[in-house]
Short mmCIF file of C-alpha atoms in Angstrom, two decimals:
data_model
loop_
_atom_site.label_atom_id
_atom_site.label_comp_id
_atom_site.label_asym_id
_atom_site.label_seq_id
_atom_site.Cartn_x
_atom_site.Cartn_y
_atom_site.Cartn_z
CA UNK A 1192 -12.51 27.83 -157.62
CA UNK A 1193 -13.93 29.43 -160.76
CA UNK A 1194 -15.34 32.97 -160.58
CA UNK A 1195 -18.96 31.94 -161.38
CA UNK A 1196 -18.93 29.57 -158.39
CA UNK A 1197 -17.64 32.36 -156.14
CA UNK A 1198 -20.38 34.66 -157.45
CA UNK A 1199 -22.89 31.90 -156.71
CA UNK A 1200 -21.64 31.78 -153.12
CA UNK A 1201 -22.01 35.53 -152.73
CA UNK A 1202 -25.47 35.51 -154.32
CA UNK A 1203 -26.63 32.75 -151.96
CA UNK A 1204 -25.12 34.49 -148.91
CA UNK A 1205 -27.07 37.64 -149.84
CA UNK A 1206 -30.31 35.69 -149.38
CA UNK A 1207 -29.61 34.83 -145.75
CA UNK A 1208 -32.18 36.50 -143.51
CA UNK A 1209 -30.81 38.41 -140.50
CA UNK A 1210 -32.01 37.54 -136.99
CA UNK A 1211 -34.79 39.90 -135.91
CA UNK A 1212 -33.72 40.26 -132.30
CA UNK A 1213 -36.11 39.84 -129.37
CA UNK A 1214 -39.09 42.16 -128.90
CA UNK A 1215 -37.65 43.30 -125.56
CA UNK A 1216 -34.39 44.39 -127.21
CA UNK A 1217 -35.09 48.17 -126.95
CA UNK A 1218 -35.85 47.82 -123.21
CA UNK A 1219 -32.61 45.87 -122.74
CA UNK A 1220 -30.62 48.61 -124.43
CA UNK A 1221 -32.30 51.33 -122.34
CA UNK A 1222 -31.47 49.33 -119.16
CA UNK A 1223 -27.85 49.01 -120.30
CA UNK A 1224 -27.71 52.77 -120.94
CA UNK A 1225 -29.11 53.46 -117.45
CA UNK A 1226 -26.61 51.05 -115.83
CA UNK A 1227 -23.78 52.71 -117.71
CA UNK A 1228 -24.90 56.20 -116.66
CA UNK A 1229 -25.25 55.10 -113.01
CA UNK A 1230 -21.77 53.52 -113.05
CA UNK A 1231 -20.31 56.77 -114.34
CA UNK A 1232 -22.00 58.75 -111.52
CA UNK A 1233 -20.73 56.46 -108.75
CA UNK A 1234 -17.32 57.66 -107.67
CA UNK A 1235 -14.83 55.66 -105.63
CA UNK A 1236 -13.25 56.76 -102.29
CA UNK A 1237 -10.08 57.57 -104.19
CA UNK A 1238 -12.05 59.79 -106.60
CA UNK A 1239 -13.62 61.60 -103.64
CA UNK A 1240 -10.22 62.01 -101.95
CA UNK A 1241 -8.69 63.37 -105.13
CA UNK A 1242 -11.50 65.96 -105.25
CA UNK A 1243 -11.01 66.86 -101.57
CA UNK A 1244 -7.21 66.87 -101.65
CA UNK A 1245 -6.58 70.45 -102.93
CA UNK A 1246 -8.71 72.20 -100.23
CA UNK A 1247 -7.27 69.93 -97.50
CA UNK A 1248 -3.73 70.67 -98.67
CA UNK A 1249 -4.32 74.44 -98.71
CA UNK A 1250 -5.95 74.36 -95.24
CA UNK A 1251 -2.94 72.43 -93.87
CA UNK A 1252 -0.45 74.89 -95.37
CA UNK A 1253 -2.35 77.85 -93.87
CA UNK A 1254 -2.47 76.17 -90.42
CA UNK A 1255 1.27 75.40 -90.48
CA UNK A 1256 1.99 78.98 -91.60
CA UNK A 1257 -0.13 80.39 -88.79
CA UNK A 1258 1.59 78.22 -86.16
CA UNK A 1259 5.10 79.13 -87.39
CA UNK A 1260 4.16 82.84 -87.50
CA UNK A 1261 2.69 82.75 -84.01
CA UNK A 1262 5.76 80.97 -82.64
CA UNK A 1263 8.11 83.53 -84.20
CA UNK A 1264 5.99 86.47 -82.99
CA UNK A 1265 5.76 85.30 -79.40
CA UNK A 1266 9.41 84.24 -79.17
CA UNK A 1267 10.49 87.76 -80.14
CA UNK A 1268 8.09 89.71 -77.94
CA UNK A 1269 7.83 87.67 -74.71
CA UNK A 1270 10.27 85.76 -72.61
CA UNK A 1271 10.44 82.05 -72.97
CA UNK A 1272 9.09 79.69 -70.33
CA UNK A 1273 12.52 78.49 -69.25
CA UNK A 1274 13.67 82.07 -68.72
CA UNK A 1275 10.61 82.71 -66.57
CA UNK A 1276 11.26 79.62 -64.46
CA UNK A 1277 14.90 80.63 -63.90
CA UNK A 1278 13.86 84.12 -62.88
CA UNK A 1279 11.26 82.85 -60.39
CA UNK A 1280 13.75 80.41 -58.95
CA UNK A 1281 16.36 83.13 -58.48
CA UNK A 1282 13.95 85.58 -56.89
CA UNK A 1283 12.20 83.21 -54.53
CA UNK A 1284 14.29 80.19 -53.83
CA UNK A 1285 17.73 81.87 -53.72
CA UNK A 1286 16.43 84.94 -51.93
CA UNK A 1287 15.13 82.84 -49.06
CA UNK A 1288 18.50 81.20 -48.55
CA UNK B 505 -42.90 64.00 -149.14
CA UNK B 506 -43.55 61.18 -146.69
CA UNK B 507 -39.83 60.47 -146.48
CA UNK B 508 -39.12 64.13 -145.67
CA UNK B 509 -41.75 64.07 -142.94
CA UNK B 510 -40.17 60.92 -141.47
CA UNK B 511 -36.75 62.60 -141.44
CA UNK B 512 -38.23 65.67 -139.71
CA UNK B 513 -39.99 63.46 -137.17
CA UNK B 514 -36.75 61.67 -136.47
CA UNK B 515 -34.87 64.97 -136.09
CA UNK B 516 -37.53 66.17 -133.64
CA UNK B 517 -37.30 62.89 -131.73
CA UNK B 518 -33.50 63.13 -131.54
CA UNK B 519 -33.75 66.73 -130.32
CA UNK B 520 -36.18 65.61 -127.60
CA UNK B 521 -33.79 62.83 -126.51
CA UNK B 522 -30.86 65.25 -126.38
CA UNK B 523 -32.94 67.60 -124.22
CA UNK B 524 -33.40 64.94 -121.57
CA UNK B 525 -35.96 62.35 -122.64
CA UNK B 526 -33.81 59.18 -122.68
CA UNK B 527 -36.81 56.82 -122.76
CA UNK B 528 -37.67 58.12 -126.25
CA UNK B 529 -34.44 56.52 -127.43
CA UNK B 530 -36.27 53.17 -127.44
CA UNK B 531 -38.29 54.48 -130.43
CA UNK B 532 -35.03 55.09 -132.29
CA UNK B 533 -33.88 51.58 -131.36
CA UNK B 534 -37.13 50.06 -132.63
CA UNK B 535 -36.86 51.94 -135.92
CA UNK B 536 -33.24 51.01 -136.60
CA UNK B 537 -33.01 47.56 -134.99
CA UNK B 538 -33.48 45.68 -138.32
CA UNK B 539 -30.77 47.76 -140.01
CA UNK B 540 -28.24 47.17 -137.21
CA UNK B 541 -28.98 43.43 -137.00
CA UNK B 542 -28.73 43.07 -140.78
CA UNK B 543 -25.26 44.67 -140.79
CA UNK B 544 -23.92 42.74 -137.80
CA UNK B 545 -25.15 39.25 -138.66
CA UNK B 546 -22.78 39.18 -141.65
CA UNK B 547 -19.83 38.98 -139.29
CA UNK B 548 -21.12 36.69 -136.55
CA UNK B 549 -23.32 33.60 -136.81
CA UNK B 550 -24.18 33.27 -133.11
CA UNK B 551 -27.45 35.21 -132.69
CA UNK B 552 -26.72 35.96 -129.02
CA UNK B 553 -23.42 37.55 -129.94
CA UNK B 554 -25.15 39.52 -132.71
CA UNK B 555 -27.57 40.82 -130.08
CA UNK B 556 -24.68 41.81 -127.78
CA UNK B 557 -23.02 43.64 -130.68
CA UNK B 558 -26.30 45.40 -131.54
CA UNK B 559 -26.64 46.51 -127.93
CA UNK B 560 -23.07 47.83 -127.98
CA UNK B 561 -23.87 49.73 -131.19
CA UNK B 562 -26.89 51.48 -129.67
CA UNK B 563 -25.11 52.26 -126.38
CA UNK B 564 -22.23 53.81 -128.36
CA UNK B 565 -24.73 55.78 -130.45
CA UNK B 566 -26.42 57.03 -127.27
CA UNK B 567 -23.10 58.17 -125.79
CA UNK B 568 -22.07 59.93 -129.01
CA UNK B 569 -25.51 61.41 -129.77
CA UNK B 570 -24.25 64.95 -129.15
CA UNK B 571 -21.78 64.47 -132.02
CA UNK B 572 -24.53 63.67 -134.54
CA UNK B 573 -24.93 66.89 -136.50
CA UNK B 574 -27.87 65.81 -138.67
CA UNK B 575 -26.11 66.57 -141.98
CA UNK B 576 -26.35 62.90 -143.03
CA UNK B 577 -29.31 60.65 -142.24
CA UNK B 578 -29.21 59.10 -138.78
CA UNK B 579 -29.23 55.61 -140.34
CA UNK B 580 -25.90 56.33 -142.13
CA UNK B 581 -24.34 57.54 -138.90
CA UNK B 582 -25.63 54.49 -137.01
CA UNK B 583 -24.42 52.13 -139.78
CA UNK B 584 -20.92 53.55 -139.39
CA UNK B 585 -21.01 52.77 -135.65
CA UNK B 586 -22.29 49.23 -136.35
CA UNK B 587 -19.53 48.65 -138.92
CA UNK B 588 -16.89 49.68 -136.38
CA UNK B 589 -18.42 47.45 -133.69
CA UNK B 590 -18.28 44.56 -136.19
CA UNK B 591 -14.68 45.39 -137.11
CA UNK B 592 -13.65 45.39 -133.43
CA UNK B 593 -15.42 42.06 -133.03
CA UNK B 594 -13.57 40.55 -136.01
CA UNK B 595 -10.22 41.81 -134.67
CA UNK B 596 -10.87 40.32 -131.21
CA UNK B 597 -12.00 37.02 -132.74
CA UNK B 598 -8.94 36.88 -134.99
CA UNK B 599 -6.69 37.18 -131.91
CA UNK B 600 -8.34 34.40 -129.91
CA UNK B 601 -9.67 32.04 -132.56
CA UNK B 602 -7.86 28.91 -133.58
CA UNK B 603 -8.00 27.77 -137.17
CA UNK B 604 -11.37 26.29 -138.05
CA UNK B 605 -11.20 23.26 -140.31
CA UNK B 606 -13.41 21.23 -142.59
CA UNK B 607 -14.91 19.48 -139.56
CA UNK B 608 -16.82 22.69 -138.84
CA UNK B 609 -18.52 22.63 -142.24
CA UNK B 610 -21.90 20.96 -142.58
CA UNK B 611 -22.22 17.93 -144.83
CA UNK B 612 -24.23 19.78 -147.50
CA UNK B 613 -21.73 22.61 -147.63
CA UNK B 614 -18.92 20.07 -148.03
CA UNK B 615 -20.85 18.32 -150.81
CA UNK B 616 -21.31 21.55 -152.73
CA UNK B 617 -17.66 22.48 -152.27
CA UNK B 618 -16.44 19.15 -153.59
CA UNK B 619 -18.97 18.72 -156.38
CA UNK B 620 -17.77 18.98 -159.97
CA UNK B 621 -21.17 20.22 -161.10
CA UNK B 622 -20.98 24.00 -161.59
CA UNK B 623 -24.74 24.27 -161.95
CA UNK B 624 -25.48 22.83 -158.50
CA UNK B 625 -27.33 25.31 -156.31
CA UNK B 626 -26.05 26.29 -152.89
CA UNK B 627 -28.25 27.27 -149.94
CA UNK B 628 -27.74 30.58 -148.14
CA UNK B 629 -26.61 28.95 -144.89
CA UNK B 630 -24.18 26.65 -146.72
CA UNK B 631 -22.73 29.56 -148.68
CA UNK B 632 -22.31 31.42 -145.42
CA UNK B 633 -20.45 28.47 -143.82
CA UNK B 634 -18.08 28.16 -146.77
CA UNK B 635 -17.43 31.90 -146.99
CA UNK B 636 -16.88 32.14 -143.22
CA UNK B 637 -14.26 29.43 -143.41
CA UNK B 638 -12.50 30.88 -146.46
CA UNK B 639 -12.58 34.44 -145.11
CA UNK B 640 -10.50 33.37 -142.12
CA UNK B 641 -7.52 33.82 -144.43
CA UNK B 642 -8.42 37.51 -144.77
CA UNK B 643 -7.63 40.33 -142.35
CA UNK B 644 -10.67 41.79 -140.52
CA UNK B 645 -10.51 44.89 -142.73
CA UNK B 646 -10.32 42.85 -145.94
CA UNK B 647 -13.24 40.69 -144.82
CA UNK B 648 -15.25 43.81 -144.01
CA UNK B 649 -14.58 45.42 -147.41
CA UNK B 650 -15.42 42.25 -149.33
CA UNK B 651 -18.60 41.60 -147.32
CA UNK B 652 -19.81 45.16 -147.75
CA UNK B 653 -19.05 45.10 -151.47
CA UNK B 654 -20.17 41.63 -152.48
CA UNK B 655 -22.90 40.76 -149.99
CA UNK B 656 -24.25 44.14 -148.90
CA UNK B 657 -23.86 45.55 -152.41
CA UNK B 658 -22.18 48.79 -151.32
CA UNK B 659 -20.06 50.89 -153.65
CA UNK B 660 -16.37 51.49 -152.88
CA UNK B 661 -17.20 55.11 -152.07
CA UNK B 662 -19.85 54.05 -149.56
CA UNK B 663 -17.45 51.51 -148.02
CA UNK B 664 -14.75 54.20 -147.63
CA UNK B 665 -17.22 56.43 -145.77
CA UNK B 666 -18.50 53.59 -143.59
CA UNK B 667 -15.04 52.40 -142.62
CA UNK B 668 -13.50 55.87 -142.43
CA UNK B 669 -10.62 55.13 -144.81
CA UNK B 670 -9.46 56.49 -148.17
CA UNK B 671 -10.87 55.35 -151.49
CA UNK B 672 -7.46 54.05 -152.58
CA UNK B 673 -7.07 51.96 -149.41
CA UNK B 674 -10.55 50.52 -149.92
CA UNK B 675 -9.84 49.63 -153.56
CA UNK B 676 -6.53 47.98 -152.65
CA UNK B 677 -8.17 46.03 -149.82
CA UNK B 678 -11.03 44.90 -152.05
CA UNK B 679 -8.61 43.69 -154.75
CA UNK B 680 -6.36 41.91 -152.24
CA UNK B 681 -9.32 40.37 -150.40
CA UNK B 682 -10.80 38.95 -153.60
CA UNK B 683 -7.46 37.38 -154.52
CA UNK B 684 -7.01 35.86 -151.06
CA UNK B 685 -10.57 34.53 -151.01
CA UNK B 686 -10.17 32.91 -154.40
CA UNK B 687 -6.94 31.27 -153.27
CA UNK B 688 -8.53 30.06 -150.02
CA UNK B 689 -11.56 28.60 -151.82
CA UNK B 690 -9.32 26.90 -154.36
CA UNK B 691 -7.26 25.36 -151.55
CA UNK B 692 -10.46 24.18 -149.85
CA UNK B 693 -11.68 22.60 -153.08
CA UNK B 694 -8.38 20.83 -153.73
CA UNK B 695 -8.02 19.69 -150.15
CA UNK B 696 -11.51 18.20 -150.26
CA UNK B 697 -10.89 16.36 -153.50
CA UNK B 698 -7.64 14.84 -152.24
CA UNK B 699 -9.41 13.31 -149.23
#
């Protein structure tokens, strides 16, 4: 195709009028913006769990630590239950025989 | 003077929107709707799709509003967003679209294409059909550069800014695009005459 014909095509294409868009177009865009903002605010259960996970993890570690500490403390300072049972059995049951 | 006042009004309006008056954004949309539609319709003939692309442009502008520093006019900044929405659209379409043939051209467009008479006038819609078909041989970026240069009448410098690429890349693309378009149109002409 010769250059003048190509230029003619471009010149004609320049004349094409763009669509105006509906009168309600701005309202549609505002609704889309609102929907988008609302979707970003809604968080899934997984999102909520991921937010809650660090405090839950720390609370669990503290509880486990407290239990282990208490167990160690009481096992060193007081007699165990089995030792108590043996002692009672020796004093009462064997003494009577 | 009036233009300066309009710019100041727009800056005040944008400041109000940023400070939490989202409904005022509809005024911005109303003001710039013709500009955005006029950019986008060059790359898509379906008016519903043009509307979807325009909506995407304004939603993107809304999300990025904090990044608008006011150094350039708002319309330039918005045009850049529209150009990138159009470019994304062309890339997606290039991936999914099968080759469109002569059957998709209207009879009048075909007549003009095959006529020997150089003086014969061509209607805007026919020119658009022919160019759309020929530009399928171009990459989305090449099509964008050529459309901005030849149909929108932008300078290479303006195109570089709009597309966010260097001046050299734009010049090379424009040159390559013109060559490819010429070749495609020549092939279309020959193919029509041999029918």
